[in-house]
Amino acid sequence: MTSKKAFAIFIFLFVIPYLCGLAIIGVAYNAMVLHSTSLWRSAVGALVGATLLYFAKIPLERPLRILGRYTYRFIHLTVRFFMLDNARPLKRVLNYLIDFGLAFFATYALRWLFPGQAGKSIIMSTMNGWLVAALFISLCIGAYMDFDVLSIAPRQDLDAKND
């Protein structure tokens, strides 16, 4: 796999879904909480969102680990930072704190981008559906680009079974 193709797969399988996940956290929080401008309530929403992001990353570790072999140095280091399997507790805590900070920012950014009652109606109506659609399309494109390389079973085993 070329590094350009690995970079494109990284964008579609990790970056876009991660950003969509953060936006979904912000939309869900702002749609569910009537007084979302409270700092305390935003912190609780970010805590729940960071926990969901933490658990969402676990199934992505194997494909990202494989993808990290084919990418540039920056992406390789980014992939290694998000690997939580057999990670030190400090790395897990830092990873969680970054997710918490980004989820907290997502709640405020969406409230700032869509202010007032008109913004609240946009957030509560169709925005989550569009984000889920973007997430699904992104994952489909990333998986289509080279799913056999990122599969869990080694390629040798797959080739031997097909013979």
N, CA and C atoms as an extended XYZ file, in Angstrom:
489
Properties=species:S:1:pos:R:3:atomname:S:1:resname:S:1:resid:I:1 pbc="F F F"
N         0.853       -1.169        0.000 N   MET     1
C         0.000        0.000        0.000 CA  MET     1
C         0.900        1.234        0.000 C   MET     1
N         0.575        2.202       -0.831 N   THR     2
C         1.366        3.427       -0.872 CA  THR     2
C         1.020        4.296        0.330 C   THR     2
N         1.917        5.199        0.663 N   SER     3
C         1.670        6.075        1.812 CA  SER     3
C         0.533        7.054        1.523 C   SER     3
N         0.340        7.442        0.268 N   LYS     4
C        -0.786        8.338       -0.070 CA  LYS     4
C        -2.120        7.632        0.145 C   LYS     4
N        -2.192        6.384       -0.250 N   LYS     5
C        -3.416        5.625       -0.059 CA  LYS     5
C        -3.665        5.394        1.433 C   LYS     5
N        -2.614        5.095        2.177 N   ALA     6
C        -2.746        4.910        3.622 CA  ALA     6
C        -3.205        6.197        4.289 C   ALA     6
N        -2.706        7.334        3.809 N   PHE     7
C        -3.127        8.622        4.356 CA  PHE     7
C        -4.615        8.856        4.093 C   PHE     7
N        -5.065        8.557        2.873 N   ALA     8
C        -6.480        8.734        2.545 CA  ALA     8
C        -7.351        7.815        3.401 C   ALA     8
N        -6.927        6.565        3.574 N   ILE     9
C        -7.684        5.635        4.413 CA  ILE     9
C        -7.711        6.132        5.857 C   ILE     9
N        -6.590        6.663        6.332 N   PHE    10
C        -6.520        7.214        7.691 CA  PHE    10
C        -7.527        8.351        7.860 C   PHE    10
N        -7.624        9.205        6.856 N   ILE    11
C        -8.573       10.327        6.919 CA  ILE    11
C       -10.007        9.797        6.994 C   ILE    11
N       -10.346        8.835        6.117 N   PHE    12
C       -11.718        8.346        6.052 CA  PHE    12
C       -12.086        7.396        7.187 C   PHE    12
N       -11.125        6.642        7.723 N   LEU    13
C       -11.433        5.685        8.786 CA  LEU    13
C       -11.238        6.244       10.190 C   LEU    13
N       -10.464        7.323       10.325 N   PHE    14
C       -10.225        7.809       11.679 CA  PHE    14
C       -10.544        9.290       11.861 C   PHE    14
N        -9.982       10.155       11.048 N   VAL    15
C       -10.119       11.597       11.280 CA  VAL    15
C       -11.562       12.057       11.122 C   VAL    15
N       -12.180       11.745        9.976 N   ILE    16
C       -13.568       12.183        9.763 CA  ILE    16
C       -14.516       11.539       10.775 C   ILE    16
N       -14.436       10.226       11.033 N   PRO    17
C       -15.314        9.655       12.059 CA  PRO    17
C       -15.077       10.231       13.460 C   PRO    17
N       -13.821       10.538       13.790 N   TYR    18
C       -13.527       11.117       15.103 CA  TYR    18
C       -14.160       12.506       15.230 C   TYR    18
N       -14.024       13.321       14.182 N   LEU    19
C       -14.636       14.652       14.202 CA  LEU    19
C       -16.159       14.560       14.203 C   LEU    19
N       -16.719       13.618       13.439 N   CYS    20
C       -18.172       13.410       13.464 CA  CYS    20
C       -18.628       12.952       14.842 C   CYS    20
N       -17.848       12.086       15.472 N   GLY    21
C       -18.177       11.645       16.829 CA  GLY    21
C       -18.199       12.799       17.815 C   GLY    21
N       -17.219       13.686       17.708 N   LEU    22
C       -17.209       14.869       18.580 CA  LEU    22
C       -18.417       15.758       18.309 C   LEU    22
N       -18.741       15.949       17.040 N   ALA    23
C       -19.900       16.775       16.699 CA  ALA    23
C       -21.200       16.127       17.166 C   ALA    23
N       -21.292       14.801       17.064 N   ILE    24
C       -22.487       14.102       17.545 CA  ILE    24
C       -22.626       14.275       19.056 C   ILE    24
N       -21.512       14.242       19.770 N   ILE    25
C       -21.553       14.475       21.219 CA  ILE    25
C       -22.082       15.875       21.509 C   ILE    25
N       -21.555       16.863       20.789 N   GLY    26
C       -22.009       18.242       20.987 CA  GLY    26
C       -23.467       18.432       20.629 C   GLY    26
N       -23.907       17.850       19.535 N   VAL    27
C       -25.306       17.971       19.112 CA  VAL    27
C       -26.215       17.270       20.108 C   VAL    27
N       -25.867       16.050       20.483 N   ALA    28
C       -26.710       15.308       21.426 CA  ALA    28
C       -26.808       16.033       22.754 C   ALA    28
N       -25.695       16.564       23.226 N   TYR    29
C       -25.714       17.276       24.498 CA  TYR    29
C       -26.598       18.520       24.410 C   TYR    29
N       -26.385       19.327       23.367 N   ASN    30
C       -27.148       20.573       23.236 CA  ASN    30
C       -28.617       20.317       22.936 C   ASN    30
N       -28.935       19.199       22.324 N   ALA    31
C       -30.329       18.874       22.049 CA  ALA    31
C       -31.044       18.349       23.291 C   ALA    31
N       -30.318       17.687       24.176 N   MET    32
C       -30.958       17.068       25.337 CA  MET    32
C       -31.028       17.989       26.548 C   MET    32
N       -30.090       18.906       26.690 N   VAL    33
C       -30.020       19.713       27.905 CA  VAL    33
C       -30.613       21.086       27.632 C   VAL    33
N       -31.617       21.442       28.398 N   LEU    34
C       -32.302       22.712       28.200 CA  LEU    34
C       -31.395       23.890       28.553 C   LEU    34
N       -30.688       23.803       29.660 N   HIS    35
C       -29.781       24.876       30.085 CA  HIS    35
C       -28.346       24.447       29.810 C   HIS    35
N       -27.984       24.375       28.550 N   SER    36
C       -26.685       23.825       28.169 CA  SER    36
C       -25.535       24.797       28.380 C   SER    36
N       -25.816       26.041       28.725 N   THR    37
C       -24.725       27.001       28.916 CA  THR    37
C       -24.059       26.879       30.277 C   THR    37
N       -24.578       26.073       31.156 N   SER    38
C       -23.982       25.880       32.471 CA  SER    38
C       -22.650       25.144       32.331 C   SER    38
N       -21.629       25.657       32.965 N   LEU    39
C       -20.301       25.047       32.903 CA  LEU    39
C       -20.308       23.638       33.493 C   LEU    39
N       -21.003       23.463       34.601 N   TRP    40
C       -21.079       22.161       35.253 CA  TRP    40
C       -21.764       21.130       34.354 C   TRP    40
N       -22.874       21.512       33.732 N   ARG    41
C       -23.599       20.587       32.865 CA  ARG    41
C       -22.788       20.254       31.613 C   ARG    41
N       -22.057       21.227       31.104 N   SER    42
C       -21.187       20.957       29.952 CA  SER    42
C       -20.070       19.984       30.324 C   SER    42
N       -19.537       20.118       31.533 N   ALA    43
C       -18.482       19.207       31.986 CA  ALA    43
C       -19.012       17.782       32.117 C   ALA    43
N       -20.228       17.624       32.621 N   VAL    44
C       -20.822       16.291       32.737 CA  VAL    44
C       -21.070       15.708       31.341 C   VAL    44
N       -21.568       16.522       30.430 N   GLY    45
C       -21.778       16.066       29.054 CA  GLY    45
C       -20.466       15.670       28.381 C   GLY    45
N       -19.414       16.448       28.622 N   ALA    46
C       -18.101       16.124       28.058 CA  ALA    46
C       -17.542       14.848       28.677 C   ALA    46
N       -17.795       14.627       29.958 N   LEU    47
C       -17.348       13.399       30.622 CA  LEU    47
C       -18.008       12.171       29.995 C   LEU    47
N       -19.307       12.246       29.771 N   VAL    48
C       -20.024       11.137       29.121 CA  VAL    48
C       -19.522       10.963       27.694 C   VAL    48
N       -19.343       12.065       26.974 N   GLY    49
C       -18.860       11.990       25.600 CA  GLY    49
C       -17.465       11.417       25.494 C   GLY    49
N       -16.571       11.815       26.405 N   ALA    50
C       -15.206       11.297       26.401 CA  ALA    50
C       -15.186        9.800       26.703 C   ALA    50
N       -16.063        9.356       27.583 N   THR    51
C       -16.154        7.930       27.891 CA  THR    51
C       -16.619        7.145       26.664 C   THR    51
N       -17.596        7.670       25.952 N   LEU    52
C       -18.069        7.001       24.737 CA  LEU    52
C       -16.979        6.977       23.663 C   LEU    52
N       -16.242        8.064       23.507 N   LEU    53
C       -15.143        8.084       22.541 CA  LEU    53
C       -14.051        7.090       22.917 C   LEU    53
N       -13.764        6.995       24.184 N   TYR    54
C       -12.744        6.062       24.664 CA  TYR    54
C       -13.095        4.631       24.255 C   TYR    54
N       -14.347        4.246       24.472 N   PHE    55
C       -14.765        2.890       24.134 CA  PHE    55
C       -14.954        2.703       22.629 C   PHE    55
N       -15.217        3.765       21.907 N   ALA    56
C       -15.352        3.662       20.450 CA  ALA    56
C       -14.005        3.441       19.780 C   ALA    56
N       -12.928        3.854       20.406 N   LYS    57
C       -11.594        3.697       19.818 CA  LYS    57
C       -11.088        2.258       19.890 C   LYS    57
N       -11.560        1.487       20.828 N   ILE    58
C       -11.030        0.142       21.045 CA  ILE    58
C       -11.170       -0.751       19.801 C   ILE    58
N       -12.337       -0.801       19.125 N   PRO    59
C       -12.410       -1.662       17.930 CA  PRO    59
C       -11.566       -1.164       16.753 C   PRO    59
N       -11.168        0.089       16.777 N   LEU    60
C       -10.378        0.648       15.672 CA  LEU    60
C        -8.886        0.383       15.801 C   LEU    60
N        -8.447       -0.182       16.904 N   GLU    61
C        -7.012       -0.318       17.135 CA  GLU    61
C        -6.319       -1.216       16.121 C   GLU    61
N        -6.888       -2.349       15.810 N   ARG    62
C        -6.233       -3.275       14.879 CA  ARG    62
C        -6.068       -2.660       13.484 C   ARG    62
N        -7.127       -2.115       12.869 N   PRO    63
C        -6.923       -1.489       11.554 CA  PRO    63
C        -5.965       -0.295       11.602 C   PRO    63
N        -6.031        0.492       12.656 N   LEU    64
C        -5.124        1.644       12.754 CA  LEU    64
C        -3.674        1.196       12.953 C   LEU    64
N        -3.477        0.133       13.686 N   ARG    65
C        -2.121       -0.387       13.881 CA  ARG    65
C        -1.533       -0.849       12.541 C   ARG    65
N        -2.342       -1.539       11.752 N   ILE    66
C        -1.895       -1.975       10.426 CA  ILE    66
C        -1.641       -0.766        9.542 C   ILE    66
N        -2.537        0.200        9.581 N   LEU    67
C        -2.414        1.397        8.762 CA  LEU    67
C        -1.189        2.215        9.143 C   LEU    67
N        -0.833        2.210       10.426 N   GLY    68
C         0.323        2.957       10.897 CA  GLY    68
C         1.635        2.498       10.281 C   GLY    68
N         1.683        1.288        9.794 N   ARG    69
C         2.901        0.780        9.159 CA  ARG    69
C         3.170        1.430        7.809 C   ARG    69
N         2.129        1.950        7.175 N   TYR    70
C         2.265        2.468        5.821 CA  TYR    70
C         2.264        3.985        5.731 C   TYR    70
N         2.178        4.680        6.857 N   THR    71
C         1.979        6.124        6.824 CA  THR    71
C         3.235        6.892        7.161 C   THR    71
N         3.128        8.202        6.962 N   TYR    72
C         4.219        9.126        7.285 CA  TYR    72
C         4.430        9.178        8.789 C   TYR    72
N         5.496        9.801        9.187 N   ARG    73
C         5.879        9.853       10.595 CA  ARG    73
C         4.805       10.480       11.486 C   ARG    73
N         4.223       11.613       11.071 N   PHE    74
C         3.224       12.286       11.909 CA  PHE    74
C         2.007       11.393       12.151 C   PHE    74
N         1.489       10.788       11.096 N   ILE    75
C         0.320        9.924       11.244 CA  ILE    75
C         0.682        8.692       12.063 C   ILE    75
N         1.868        8.160       11.845 N   HIS    76
C         2.307        6.998       12.617 CA  HIS    76
C         2.336        7.325       14.110 C   HIS    76
N         2.862        8.492       14.467 N   LEU    77
C         2.894        8.895       15.876 CA  LEU    77
C         1.488        9.146       16.416 C   LEU    77
N         0.614        9.721       15.593 N   THR    78
C        -0.770        9.944       16.009 CA  THR    78
C        -1.472        8.619       16.272 C   THR    78
N        -1.282        7.677       15.361 N   VAL    79
C        -1.884        6.353       15.524 CA  VAL    79
C        -1.370        5.699       16.800 C   VAL    79
N        -0.075        5.794       17.046 N   ARG    80
C         0.492        5.189       18.258 CA  ARG    80
C        -0.059        5.839       19.522 C   ARG    80
N        -0.325        7.155       19.476 N   PHE    81
C        -0.860        7.813       20.655 CA  PHE    81
C        -2.263        7.311       20.985 C   PHE    81
N        -3.065        7.010       19.973 N   PHE    82
C        -4.430        6.575       20.207 CA  PHE    82
C        -4.563        5.081       20.457 C   PHE    82
N        -3.464        4.343       20.422 N   MET    83
C        -3.495        2.923       20.747 CA  MET    83
C        -3.606        2.762       22.263 C   MET    83
N        -4.682        2.165       22.717 N   LEU    84
C        -4.916        2.037       24.154 CA  LEU    84
C        -4.670        0.626       24.670 C   LEU    84
N        -4.570       -0.329       23.766 N   ASP    85
C        -4.320       -1.709       24.155 CA  ASP    85
C        -2.904       -1.825       24.719 C   ASP    85
N        -2.774       -2.353       25.901 N   ASN    86
C        -1.490       -2.500       26.596 CA  ASN    86
C        -0.774       -1.171       26.794 C   ASN    86
N        -1.514       -0.093       26.924 N   ALA    87
C        -0.910        1.225       27.129 CA  ALA    87
C        -0.695        1.471       28.617 C   ALA    87
N         0.255        2.331       28.893 N   ARG    88
C         0.493        2.726       30.280 CA  ARG    88
C        -0.693        3.530       30.795 C   ARG    88
N        -0.918        3.515       32.101 N   PRO    89
C        -2.046        4.274       32.652 CA  PRO    89
C        -1.957        5.770       32.348 C   PRO    89
N        -0.750        6.339       32.347 N   LEU    90
C        -0.610        7.761       32.053 CA  LEU    90
C        -1.069        8.076       30.630 C   LEU    90
N        -0.731        7.218       29.693 N   LYS    91
C        -1.143        7.418       28.300 CA  LYS    91
C        -2.664        7.321       28.170 C   LYS    91
N        -3.271        6.394       28.884 N   ARG    92
C        -4.727        6.268       28.852 CA  ARG    92
C        -5.393        7.497       29.453 C   ARG    92
N        -4.846        8.000       30.534 N   VAL    93
C        -5.409        9.190       31.170 CA  VAL    93
C        -5.262       10.406       30.256 C   VAL    93
N        -4.091       10.584       29.647 N   LEU    94
C        -3.893       11.705       28.716 CA  LEU    94
C        -4.836       11.607       27.526 C   LEU    94
N        -4.999       10.422       27.014 N   ASN    95
C        -5.907       10.203       25.896 CA  ASN    95
C        -7.339       10.567       26.293 C   ASN    95
N        -7.739       10.142       27.470 N   TYR    96
C        -9.075       10.442       27.969 CA  TYR    96
C        -9.252       11.943       28.188 C   TYR    96
N        -8.227       12.600       28.734 N   LEU    97
C        -8.312       14.044       28.976 CA  LEU    97
C        -8.405       14.825       27.665 C   LEU    97
N        -7.707       14.374       26.645 N   ILE    98
C        -7.817       15.025       25.334 CA  ILE    98
C        -9.234       14.855       24.794 C   ILE    98
N        -9.785       13.659       24.912 N   ASP    99
C       -11.167       13.428       24.474 CA  ASP    99
C       -12.142       14.291       25.268 C   ASP    99
N       -11.909       14.404       26.564 N   PHE   100
C       -12.759       15.241       27.409 CA  PHE   100
C       -12.697       16.698       26.949 C   PHE   100
N       -11.498       17.201       26.737 N   GLY   101
C       -11.350       18.592       26.295 CA  GLY   101
C       -11.995       18.839       24.944 C   GLY   101
N       -11.824       17.909       24.019 N   LEU   102
C       -12.423       18.080       22.693 CA  LEU   102
C       -13.946       17.954       22.736 C   LEU   102
N       -14.466       17.067       23.575 N   ALA   103
C       -15.915       16.939       23.719 CA  ALA   103
C       -16.496       18.198       24.373 C   ALA   103
N       -15.796       18.733       25.346 N   PHE   104
C       -16.227       19.983       25.988 CA  PHE   104
C       -16.234       21.116       24.971 C   PHE   104
N       -15.192       21.191       24.161 N   PHE   105
C       -15.113       22.208       23.113 CA  PHE   105
C       -16.237       22.025       22.095 C   PHE   105
N       -16.564       20.779       21.757 N   ALA   106
C       -17.618       20.520       20.774 CA  ALA   106
C       -18.968       21.032       21.253 C   ALA   106
N       -19.260       20.896       22.543 N   THR   107
C       -20.541       21.389       23.056 CA  THR   107
C       -20.621       22.905       22.944 C   THR   107
N       -19.521       23.589       23.257 N   TYR   108
C       -19.515       25.052       23.164 CA  TYR   108
C       -19.439       25.534       21.727 C   TYR   108
N       -18.682       24.850       20.884 N   ALA   109
C       -18.550       25.276       19.488 CA  ALA   109
C       -19.891       25.183       18.766 C   ALA   109
N       -20.630       24.112       18.991 N   LEU   110
C       -21.941       23.997       18.344 CA  LEU   110
C       -22.927       25.023       18.872 C   LEU   110
N       -22.855       25.316       20.148 N   ARG   111
C       -23.730       26.338       20.716 CA  ARG   111
C       -23.363       27.718       20.161 C   ARG   111
N       -22.077       27.950       19.894 N   TRP   112
C       -21.623       29.226       19.343 CA  TRP   112
C       -21.963       29.333       17.852 C   TRP   112
N       -21.821       28.214       17.117 N   LEU   113
C       -22.128       28.229       15.686 CA  LEU   113
C       -23.619       28.366       15.399 C   LEU   113
N       -24.451       27.831       16.273 N   PHE   114
C       -25.902       27.868       16.085 CA  PHE   114
C       -26.562       28.504       17.305 C   PHE   114
N       -26.467       29.836       17.425 N   PRO   115
C       -27.007       30.501       18.620 CA  PRO   115
C       -28.525       30.691       18.544 C   PRO   115
N       -29.109       30.933       19.691 N   GLY   116
C       -30.519       31.288       19.779 CA  GLY   116
C       -31.474       30.149       19.522 C   GLY   116
N       -32.742       30.521       19.400 N   GLN   117
C       -33.799       29.533       19.207 CA  GLN   117
C       -33.721       28.879       17.828 C   GLN   117
N       -33.325       29.642       16.811 N   ALA   118
C       -33.203       29.075       15.465 CA  ALA   118
C       -32.101       28.017       15.443 C   ALA   118
N       -30.997       28.291       16.102 N   GLY   119
C       -29.911       27.320       16.183 CA  GLY   119
C       -30.315       26.076       16.948 C   GLY   119
N       -31.077       26.278       18.009 N   LYS   120
C       -31.549       25.135       18.803 CA  LYS   120
C       -32.465       24.237       17.969 C   LYS   120
N       -33.290       24.841       17.111 N   SER   121
C       -34.167       24.018       16.279 CA  SER   121
C       -33.371       23.248       15.223 C   SER   121
N       -32.285       23.835       14.710 N   ILE   122
C       -31.424       23.126       13.758 CA  ILE   122
C       -30.753       21.950       14.455 C   ILE   122
N       -30.223       22.202       15.641 N   ILE   123
C       -29.536       21.159       16.398 CA  ILE   123
C       -30.493       20.022       16.745 C   ILE   123
N       -31.715       20.371       17.121 N   MET   124
C       -32.661       19.351       17.576 CA  MET   124
C       -33.368       18.639       16.431 C   MET   124
N       -33.246       19.142       15.202 N   SER   125
C       -34.013       18.510       14.127 CA  SER   125
C       -33.164       17.545       13.298 C   SER   125
N       -32.363       18.032       12.374 N   THR   126
C       -31.740       17.136       11.399 CA  THR   126
C       -30.230       17.021       11.508 C   THR   126
N       -29.589       17.798       12.314 N   MET   127
C       -28.126       17.820       12.323 CA  MET   127
C       -27.518       16.468       12.691 C   MET   127
N       -28.077       15.795       13.666 N   ASN   128
C       -27.533       14.496       14.071 CA  ASN   128
C       -27.636       13.475       12.943 C   ASN   128
N       -28.708       13.507       12.206 N   GLY   129
C       -28.866       12.613       11.071 CA  GLY   129
C       -27.820       12.856        9.997 C   GLY   129
N       -27.524       14.115        9.720 N   TRP   130
C       -26.493       14.437        8.727 CA  TRP   130
C       -25.119       13.995        9.206 C   TRP   130
N       -24.849       14.152       10.483 N   LEU   131
C       -23.556       13.721       11.018 CA  LEU   131
C       -23.406       12.203       10.975 C   LEU   131
N       -24.460       11.496       11.293 N   VAL   132
C       -24.404       10.036       11.219 CA  VAL   132
C       -24.242        9.595        9.762 C   VAL   132
N       -24.902       10.282        8.839 N   ALA   133
C       -24.740        9.957        7.419 CA  ALA   133
C       -23.298       10.203        6.967 C   ALA   133
N       -22.708       11.328        7.378 N   ALA   134
C       -21.310       11.614        7.027 CA  ALA   134
C       -20.372       10.578        7.627 C   ALA   134
N       -20.632       10.178        8.849 N   LEU   135
C       -19.836        9.147        9.512 CA  LEU   135
C       -19.928        7.825        8.751 C   LEU   135
N       -21.119        7.420        8.392 N   PHE   136
C       -21.324        6.169        7.678 CA  PHE   136
C       -20.660        6.190        6.303 C   PHE   136
N       -20.844        7.273        5.570 N   ILE   137
C       -20.242        7.392        4.233 CA  ILE   137
C       -18.724        7.373        4.332 C   ILE   137
N       -18.172        8.078        5.292 N   SER   138
C       -16.728        8.109        5.473 CA  SER   138
C       -16.170        6.726        5.777 C   SER   138
N       -16.818        6.001        6.667 N   LEU   139
C       -16.367        4.647        6.995 CA  LEU   139
C       -16.494        3.710        5.795 C   LEU   139
N       -17.546        3.871        5.025 N   CYS   140
C       -17.707        3.031        3.825 CA  CYS   140
C       -16.609        3.312        2.806 C   CYS   140
N       -16.282        4.576        2.588 N   ILE   141
C       -15.227        4.922        1.636 CA  ILE   141
C       -13.886        4.385        2.116 C   ILE   141
N       -13.586        4.583        3.394 N   GLY   142
C       -12.326        4.089        3.947 CA  GLY   142
C       -12.214        2.581        3.870 C   GLY   142
N       -13.295        1.895        4.161 N   ALA   143
C       -13.274        0.429        4.099 CA  ALA   143
C       -13.180       -0.059        2.661 C   ALA   143
N       -13.810        0.638        1.745 N   TYR   144
C       -13.774        0.238        0.341 CA  TYR   144
C       -12.377        0.403       -0.262 C   TYR   144
N       -11.645        1.406        0.206 N   MET   145
C       -10.344        1.709       -0.384 CA  MET   145
C        -9.363        0.547       -0.274 C   MET   145
N        -9.369       -0.154        0.831 N   ASP   146
C        -8.480       -1.315        0.950 CA  ASP   146
C        -8.806       -2.110        2.203 C   ASP   146
N        -9.986       -2.674        2.235 N   PHE   147
C       -10.434       -3.395        3.416 CA  PHE   147
C        -9.638       -4.670        3.651 C   PHE   147
N        -9.202       -5.340        2.589 N   ASP   148
C        -8.492       -6.608        2.780 CA  ASP   148
C        -7.169       -6.425        3.500 C   ASP   148
N        -6.524       -5.277        3.341 N   VAL   149
C        -5.274       -5.017        4.055 CA  VAL   149
C        -5.538       -4.830        5.544 C   VAL   149
N        -6.683       -4.241        5.881 N   LEU   150
C        -6.991       -3.925        7.271 CA  LEU   150
C        -7.804       -5.012        7.967 C   LEU   150
N        -8.015       -6.136        7.320 N   SER   151
C        -8.819       -7.189        7.927 CA  SER   151
C        -8.078       -7.818        9.102 C   SER   151
N        -8.825       -8.448        9.959 N   ILE   152
C        -8.253       -9.021       11.173 CA  ILE   152
C        -7.428      -10.266       10.863 C   ILE   152
N        -7.906      -11.100        9.946 N   ALA   153
C        -7.172      -12.319        9.588 CA  ALA   153
C        -5.974      -11.961        8.716 C   ALA   153
N        -4.830      -12.590        8.934 N   PRO   154
C        -3.670      -12.313        8.088 CA  PRO   154
C        -3.948      -12.714        6.641 C   PRO   154
N        -3.313      -12.021        5.712 N   ARG   155
C        -3.544      -12.269        4.297 CA  ARG   155
C        -3.162      -13.684        3.882 C   ARG   155
N        -2.120      -14.241        4.465 N   GLN   156
C        -1.690      -15.583        4.094 CA  GLN   156
C        -2.807      -16.587        4.377 C   GLN   156
N        -3.483      -16.415        5.508 N   ASP   157
C        -4.569      -17.322        5.864 CA  ASP   157
C        -5.729      -17.207        4.884 C   ASP   157
N        -6.022      -15.995        4.460 N   LEU   158
C        -7.110      -15.790        3.512 CA  LEU   158
C        -6.772      -16.404        2.161 C   LEU   158
N        -5.542      -16.224        1.711 N   ASP   159
C        -5.139      -16.780        0.425 CA  ASP   159
C        -5.129      -18.309        0.463 C   ASP   159
N        -4.718      -18.898        1.582 N   ALA   160
C        -4.669      -20.351        1.698 CA  ALA   160
C        -6.083      -20.950        1.693 C   ALA   160
N        -7.044      -20.258        2.289 N   LYS   161
C        -8.423      -20.760        2.322 CA  LYS   161
C        -9.075      -20.692        0.959 C   LYS   161
N        -8.691      -19.727        0.141 N   ASN   162
C        -9.295      -19.575       -1.181 CA  ASN   162
C        -8.768      -20.582       -2.189 C   ASN   162
N        -7.644      -21.219       -1.931 N   ASP   163
C        -7.069      -22.195       -2.877 CA  ASP   163
C        -7.720      -23.539       -2.801 C   ASP   163
